[in-house]
Coordinates of C-alpha atoms in Angstrom, one line a residue:
X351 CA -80.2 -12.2 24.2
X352 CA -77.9 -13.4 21.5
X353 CA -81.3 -14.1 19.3
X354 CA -82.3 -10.6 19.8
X355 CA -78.7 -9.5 18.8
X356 CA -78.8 -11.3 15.7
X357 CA -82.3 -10.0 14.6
X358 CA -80.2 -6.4 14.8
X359 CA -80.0 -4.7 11.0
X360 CA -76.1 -4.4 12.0
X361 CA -75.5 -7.5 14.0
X362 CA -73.6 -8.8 10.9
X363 CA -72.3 -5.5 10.0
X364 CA -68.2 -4.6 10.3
X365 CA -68.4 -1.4 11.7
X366 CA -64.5 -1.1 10.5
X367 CA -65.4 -1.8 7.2
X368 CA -68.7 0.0 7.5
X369 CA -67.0 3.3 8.9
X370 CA -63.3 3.2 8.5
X371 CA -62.9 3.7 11.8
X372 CA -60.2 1.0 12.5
X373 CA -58.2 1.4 8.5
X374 CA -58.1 4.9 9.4
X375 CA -56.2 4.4 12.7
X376 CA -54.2 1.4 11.1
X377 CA -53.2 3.8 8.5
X378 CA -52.0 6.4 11.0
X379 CA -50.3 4.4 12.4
X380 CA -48.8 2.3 10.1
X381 CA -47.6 5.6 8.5
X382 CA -45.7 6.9 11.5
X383 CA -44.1 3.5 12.8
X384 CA -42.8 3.6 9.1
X385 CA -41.6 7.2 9.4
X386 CA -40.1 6.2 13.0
X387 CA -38.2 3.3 11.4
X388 CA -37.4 5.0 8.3
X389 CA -35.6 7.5 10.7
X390 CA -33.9 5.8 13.3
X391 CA -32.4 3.9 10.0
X392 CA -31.2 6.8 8.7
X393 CA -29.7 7.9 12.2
X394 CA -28.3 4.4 12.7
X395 CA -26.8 5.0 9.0
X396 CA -25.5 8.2 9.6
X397 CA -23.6 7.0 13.3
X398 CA -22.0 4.0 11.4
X399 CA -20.9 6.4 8.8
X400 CA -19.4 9.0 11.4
X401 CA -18.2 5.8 13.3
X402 CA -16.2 4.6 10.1
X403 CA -15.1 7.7 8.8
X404 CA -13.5 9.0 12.5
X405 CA -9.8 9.5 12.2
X406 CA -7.5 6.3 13.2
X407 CA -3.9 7.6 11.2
X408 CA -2.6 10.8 12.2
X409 CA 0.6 12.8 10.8
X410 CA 3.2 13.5 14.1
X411 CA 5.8 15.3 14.8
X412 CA 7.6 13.5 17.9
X413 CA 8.6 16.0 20.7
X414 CA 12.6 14.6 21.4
X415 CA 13.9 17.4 23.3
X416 CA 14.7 16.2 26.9
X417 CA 14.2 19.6 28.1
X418 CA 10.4 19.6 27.2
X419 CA 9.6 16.4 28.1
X420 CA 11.3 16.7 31.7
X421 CA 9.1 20.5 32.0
X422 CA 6.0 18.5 31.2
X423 CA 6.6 15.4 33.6
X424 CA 7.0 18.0 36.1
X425 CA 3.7 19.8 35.5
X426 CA 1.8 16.4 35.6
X427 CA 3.5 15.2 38.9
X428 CA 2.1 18.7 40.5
X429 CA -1.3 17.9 39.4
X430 CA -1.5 14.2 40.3
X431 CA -0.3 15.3 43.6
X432 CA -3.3 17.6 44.2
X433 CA -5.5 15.1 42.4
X434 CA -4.4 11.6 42.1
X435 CA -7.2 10.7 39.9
X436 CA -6.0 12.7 36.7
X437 CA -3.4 10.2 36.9
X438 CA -5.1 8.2 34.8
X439 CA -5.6 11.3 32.2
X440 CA -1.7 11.7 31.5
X441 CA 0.1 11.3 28.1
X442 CA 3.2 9.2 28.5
X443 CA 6.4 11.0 28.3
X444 CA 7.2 8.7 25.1
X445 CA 3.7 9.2 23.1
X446 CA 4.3 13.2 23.2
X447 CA 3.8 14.8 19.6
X448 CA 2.1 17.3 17.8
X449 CA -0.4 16.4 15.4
X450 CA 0.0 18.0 11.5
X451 CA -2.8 15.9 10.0
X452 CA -5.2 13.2 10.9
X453 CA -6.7 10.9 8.2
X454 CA -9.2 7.6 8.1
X455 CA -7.6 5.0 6.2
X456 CA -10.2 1.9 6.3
X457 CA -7.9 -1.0 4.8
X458 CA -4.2 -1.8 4.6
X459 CA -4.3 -0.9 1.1
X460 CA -5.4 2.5 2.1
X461 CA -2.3 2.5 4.5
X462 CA 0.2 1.8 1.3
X463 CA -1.4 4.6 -0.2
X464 CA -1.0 7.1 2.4
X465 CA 3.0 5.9 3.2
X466 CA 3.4 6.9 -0.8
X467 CA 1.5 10.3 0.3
X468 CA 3.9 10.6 3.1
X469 CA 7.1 10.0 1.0
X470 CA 6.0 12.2 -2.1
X471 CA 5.6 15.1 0.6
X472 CA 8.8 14.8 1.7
X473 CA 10.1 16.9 -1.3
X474 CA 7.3 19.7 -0.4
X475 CA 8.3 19.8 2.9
X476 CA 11.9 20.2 1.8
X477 CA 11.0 22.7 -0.3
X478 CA 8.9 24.9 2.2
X479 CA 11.9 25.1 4.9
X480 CA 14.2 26.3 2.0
X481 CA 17.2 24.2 3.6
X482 CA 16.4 25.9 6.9
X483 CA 16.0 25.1 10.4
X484 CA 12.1 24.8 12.0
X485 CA 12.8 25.5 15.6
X486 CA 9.3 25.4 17.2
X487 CA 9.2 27.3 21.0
X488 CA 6.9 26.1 23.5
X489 CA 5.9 28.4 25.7
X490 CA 2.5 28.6 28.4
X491 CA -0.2 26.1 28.9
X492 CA -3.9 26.1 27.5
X493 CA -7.1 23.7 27.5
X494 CA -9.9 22.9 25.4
X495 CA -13.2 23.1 27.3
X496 CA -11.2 22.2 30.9
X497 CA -11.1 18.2 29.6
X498 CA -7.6 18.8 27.2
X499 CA -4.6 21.0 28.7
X500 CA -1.5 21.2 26.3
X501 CA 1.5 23.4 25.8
X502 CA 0.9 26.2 23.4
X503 CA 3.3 27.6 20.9
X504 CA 5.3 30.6 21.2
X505 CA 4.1 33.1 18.9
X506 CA 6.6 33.1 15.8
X507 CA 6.6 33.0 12.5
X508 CA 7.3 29.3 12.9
X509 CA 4.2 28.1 13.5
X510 CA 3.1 30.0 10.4
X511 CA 5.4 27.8 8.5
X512 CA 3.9 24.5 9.9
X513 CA 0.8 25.4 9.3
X514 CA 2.1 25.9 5.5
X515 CA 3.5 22.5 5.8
X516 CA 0.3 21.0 7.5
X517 CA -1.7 22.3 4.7
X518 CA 0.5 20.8 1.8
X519 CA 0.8 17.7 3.0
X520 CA -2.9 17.4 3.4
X521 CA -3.4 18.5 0.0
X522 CA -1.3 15.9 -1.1
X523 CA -2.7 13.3 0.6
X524 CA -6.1 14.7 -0.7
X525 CA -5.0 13.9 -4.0
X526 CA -4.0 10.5 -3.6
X527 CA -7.7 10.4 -2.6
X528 CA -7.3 9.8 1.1
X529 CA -10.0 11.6 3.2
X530 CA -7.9 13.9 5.3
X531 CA -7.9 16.8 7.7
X532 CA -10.2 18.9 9.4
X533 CA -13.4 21.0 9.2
X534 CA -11.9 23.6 12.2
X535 CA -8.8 25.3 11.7
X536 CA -5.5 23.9 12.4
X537 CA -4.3 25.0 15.8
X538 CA -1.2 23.1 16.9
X539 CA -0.6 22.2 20.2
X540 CA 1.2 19.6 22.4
X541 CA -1.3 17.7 24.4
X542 CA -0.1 16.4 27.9
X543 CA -3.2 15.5 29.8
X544 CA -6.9 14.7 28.7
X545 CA -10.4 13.2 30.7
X546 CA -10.9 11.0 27.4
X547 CA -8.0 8.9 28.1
X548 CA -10.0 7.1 31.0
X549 CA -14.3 6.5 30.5
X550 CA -14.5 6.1 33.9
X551 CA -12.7 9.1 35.1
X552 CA -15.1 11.3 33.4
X553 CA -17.7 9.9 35.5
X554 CA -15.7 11.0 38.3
X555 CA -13.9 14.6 36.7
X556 CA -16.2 16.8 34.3
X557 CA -13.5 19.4 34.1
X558 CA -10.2 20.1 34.6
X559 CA -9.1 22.5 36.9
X560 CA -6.9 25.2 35.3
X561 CA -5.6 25.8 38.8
X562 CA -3.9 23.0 39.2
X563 CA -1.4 23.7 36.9
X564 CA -1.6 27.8 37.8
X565 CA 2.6 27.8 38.2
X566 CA 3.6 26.5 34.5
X567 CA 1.0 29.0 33.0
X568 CA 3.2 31.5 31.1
X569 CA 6.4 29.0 31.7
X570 CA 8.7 28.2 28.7
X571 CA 9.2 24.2 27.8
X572 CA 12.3 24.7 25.3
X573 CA 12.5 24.0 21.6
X574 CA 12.2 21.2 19.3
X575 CA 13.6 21.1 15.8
X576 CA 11.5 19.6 13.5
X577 CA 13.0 16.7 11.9
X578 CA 11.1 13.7 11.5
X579 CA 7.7 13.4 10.7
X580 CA 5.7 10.3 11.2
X581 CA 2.3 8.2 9.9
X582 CA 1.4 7.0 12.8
X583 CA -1.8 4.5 14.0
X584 CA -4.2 5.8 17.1
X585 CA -5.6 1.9 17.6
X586 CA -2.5 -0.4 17.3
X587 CA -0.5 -1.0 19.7
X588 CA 2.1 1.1 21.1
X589 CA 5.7 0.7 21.1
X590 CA 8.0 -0.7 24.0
X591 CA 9.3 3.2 24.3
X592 CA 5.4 4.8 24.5
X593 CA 5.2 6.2 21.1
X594 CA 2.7 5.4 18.6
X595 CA 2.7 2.1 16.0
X596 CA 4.7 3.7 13.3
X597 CA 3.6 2.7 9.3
X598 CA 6.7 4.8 8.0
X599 CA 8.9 8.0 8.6
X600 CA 10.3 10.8 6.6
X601 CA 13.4 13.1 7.5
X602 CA 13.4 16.4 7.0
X603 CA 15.9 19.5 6.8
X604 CA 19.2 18.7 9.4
X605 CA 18.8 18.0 13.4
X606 CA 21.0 20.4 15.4
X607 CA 24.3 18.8 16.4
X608 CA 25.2 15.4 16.3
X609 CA 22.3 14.1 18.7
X610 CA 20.7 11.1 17.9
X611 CA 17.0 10.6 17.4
X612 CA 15.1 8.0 18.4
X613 CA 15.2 5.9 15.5
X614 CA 18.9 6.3 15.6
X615 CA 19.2 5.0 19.2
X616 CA 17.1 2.1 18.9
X617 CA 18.8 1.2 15.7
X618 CA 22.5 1.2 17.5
X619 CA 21.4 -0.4 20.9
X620 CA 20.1 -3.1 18.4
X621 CA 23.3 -3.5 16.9
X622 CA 25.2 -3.4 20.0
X623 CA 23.3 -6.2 21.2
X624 CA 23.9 -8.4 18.0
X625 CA 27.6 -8.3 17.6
X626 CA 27.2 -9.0 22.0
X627 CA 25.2 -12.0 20.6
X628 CA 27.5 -13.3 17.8
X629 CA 30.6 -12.5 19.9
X630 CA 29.0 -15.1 22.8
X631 CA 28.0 -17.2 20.0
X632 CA 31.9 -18.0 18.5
X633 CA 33.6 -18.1 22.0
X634 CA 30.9 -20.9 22.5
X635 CA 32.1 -22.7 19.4
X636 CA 35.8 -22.1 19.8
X637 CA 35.4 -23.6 23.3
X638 CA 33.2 -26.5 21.9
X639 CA 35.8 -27.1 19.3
X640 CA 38.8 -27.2 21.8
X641 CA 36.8 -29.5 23.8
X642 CA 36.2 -32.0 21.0
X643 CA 39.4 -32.4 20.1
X644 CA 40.9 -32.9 23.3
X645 CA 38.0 -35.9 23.6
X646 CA 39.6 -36.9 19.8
X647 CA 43.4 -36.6 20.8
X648 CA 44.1 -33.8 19.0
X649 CA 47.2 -32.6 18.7
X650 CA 45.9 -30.2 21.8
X651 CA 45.6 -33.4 24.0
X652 CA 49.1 -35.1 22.7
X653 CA 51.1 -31.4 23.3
X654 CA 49.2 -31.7 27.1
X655 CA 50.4 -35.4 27.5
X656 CA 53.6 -35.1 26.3
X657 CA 54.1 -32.2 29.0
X658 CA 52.7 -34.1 31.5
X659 CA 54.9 -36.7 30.9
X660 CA 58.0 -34.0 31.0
X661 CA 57.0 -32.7 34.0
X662 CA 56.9 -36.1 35.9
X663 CA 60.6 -37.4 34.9

């Protein structure tokens, strides 16, 4: 059989060659694997891009006022009591804020630039409020898409005015040529519970369940003054008190009263705990020192021998 095969006009014959049957379809599909890879490269290009260039510094406005934060913690006890597992989707009391700006700085260089940004707009700022109080109101409670719930602003023309300010600032920092802000319009807002906190509650909770927090609805929270506004980082670590890693601060306008802020309270409990330190620290060298030179007869130890002597005649 393999004789008569080979006595066959085509036995030697590449049909592949002969036709281009087989550099067709190698061609085909050369050409879309190359297009396939060619794409997911791009894709992969294009998530690594959106990965790197997702916000990590933000612009807050700490929320101070006692009367807020104790109206919030209340709200969130209600709702862990009917649903224990949004416990794990609560802001801490100390981490509350509201976001002006949000930025991606990609080296600590960047970070220098953006505290320079954050100091230059403290003259803006200054300028916008026209030595004036900014007393924002919260009042009622809103969500994004059932998986963020926050307190809203009162309507005022307050918030107009920090929107003004949002905007400066972020045309400042623009110009320092730091890649901040947002595509969607700013809407402010105090956020106090959200599913992204915890992966693994959203495999258990898809949504949020406005009933839950049906009572606080329309309820007002109090006011807070703006004051200080912060450059803060969302991946370092927190501090002791809850709040955010804090790169550098600017004050603004007066606080109403003579209440401390935050700042101010940590910087006087540290005080008050070195002079405690230094104060232990001499009484421990003035006893040291009295007990050396009784060891040395001082004239400490002759005074208490020559009593002793006294007193036994």
């Amino acid at each position: 059989m393999d004789c008569l095969m080979a006595e066959m006009p085509f036995a030697s014959t590449n049909t592949g060659d002969e036709f281009g049957i087989t550099s067709t379809f190698e061609i085909y599909f050369k050409k879309r694997r190359k297009r396939t890879t060619r794409r997911k490269t791009e894709e992969d290009d294009q998530t690594k891009k959106k990965r790197q260039d997702q916000p990590n510094y933000f612009i807050s406005l700490p929320i101070t006022n006692p009367k807020i934060t104790r109206g919030i913690q209340a709200v969130q006890d209600m709702v862990v009591q009917q649903d224990h597992r949004l416990s794990q989707a609560m802001v801490r009391y100390g981490s509350f804020h509201v976001t002006l700006l949000v930025m991606h700085l990609s080296s600590e260089e960047e970070v220098g630039t953006a505290v320079g940004a954050l100091l230059e707009s403290k003259d803006a700022v200054e300028e916008l409020l026209q030595g004036k109080h900014l007393d924002l109101s919260f009042q009622g409670i809103d969500h994004f898409r059932n998986e963020v719930v926050f307190v809203k602003f009162a309507a005022s023309d307050h918030t107009a005015a920090l929107t003004e300010i949002s905007e400066t600032m972020k045309k400042i920092f623009q110009e320092k040529g730091i890649l901040a802000g947002e595509n969607r319009a700013f809407k402010p807002h105090l956020t106090f519970m959200k599913l992204s906190k915890s992966p693994e509650l959203r495999k258990q909770v898809k949504k949020i369940d406005p009933n839950l927090y049906e009572n606080f609805k329309n309820h007002c929270f109090g006011d807070e003054t703006l004051y200080r506004l912060d450059l803060c980082s969302m991946l370092k670590k927190k501090q002791p008190n809850g709040y955010y890693h804090c790169e550098s601060s600017i004050t603004v306008g007066e606080k109403n009263g003579a209440e401390p802020d935050d700042a101010e309270l940590v910087n006087l409990s540290k005080r008050l705990v070195e002079n405690a330190v230094l104060k232990a620290v001499q009484q421990y060298l003035e006893e040291t020192q009295n007990k050396n030179r009784q060891t040395d007869g001082s004239p400490v130890k002759t005074e208490e021998a020559a009593s002793d002597n006294k007193n036994e005649k």
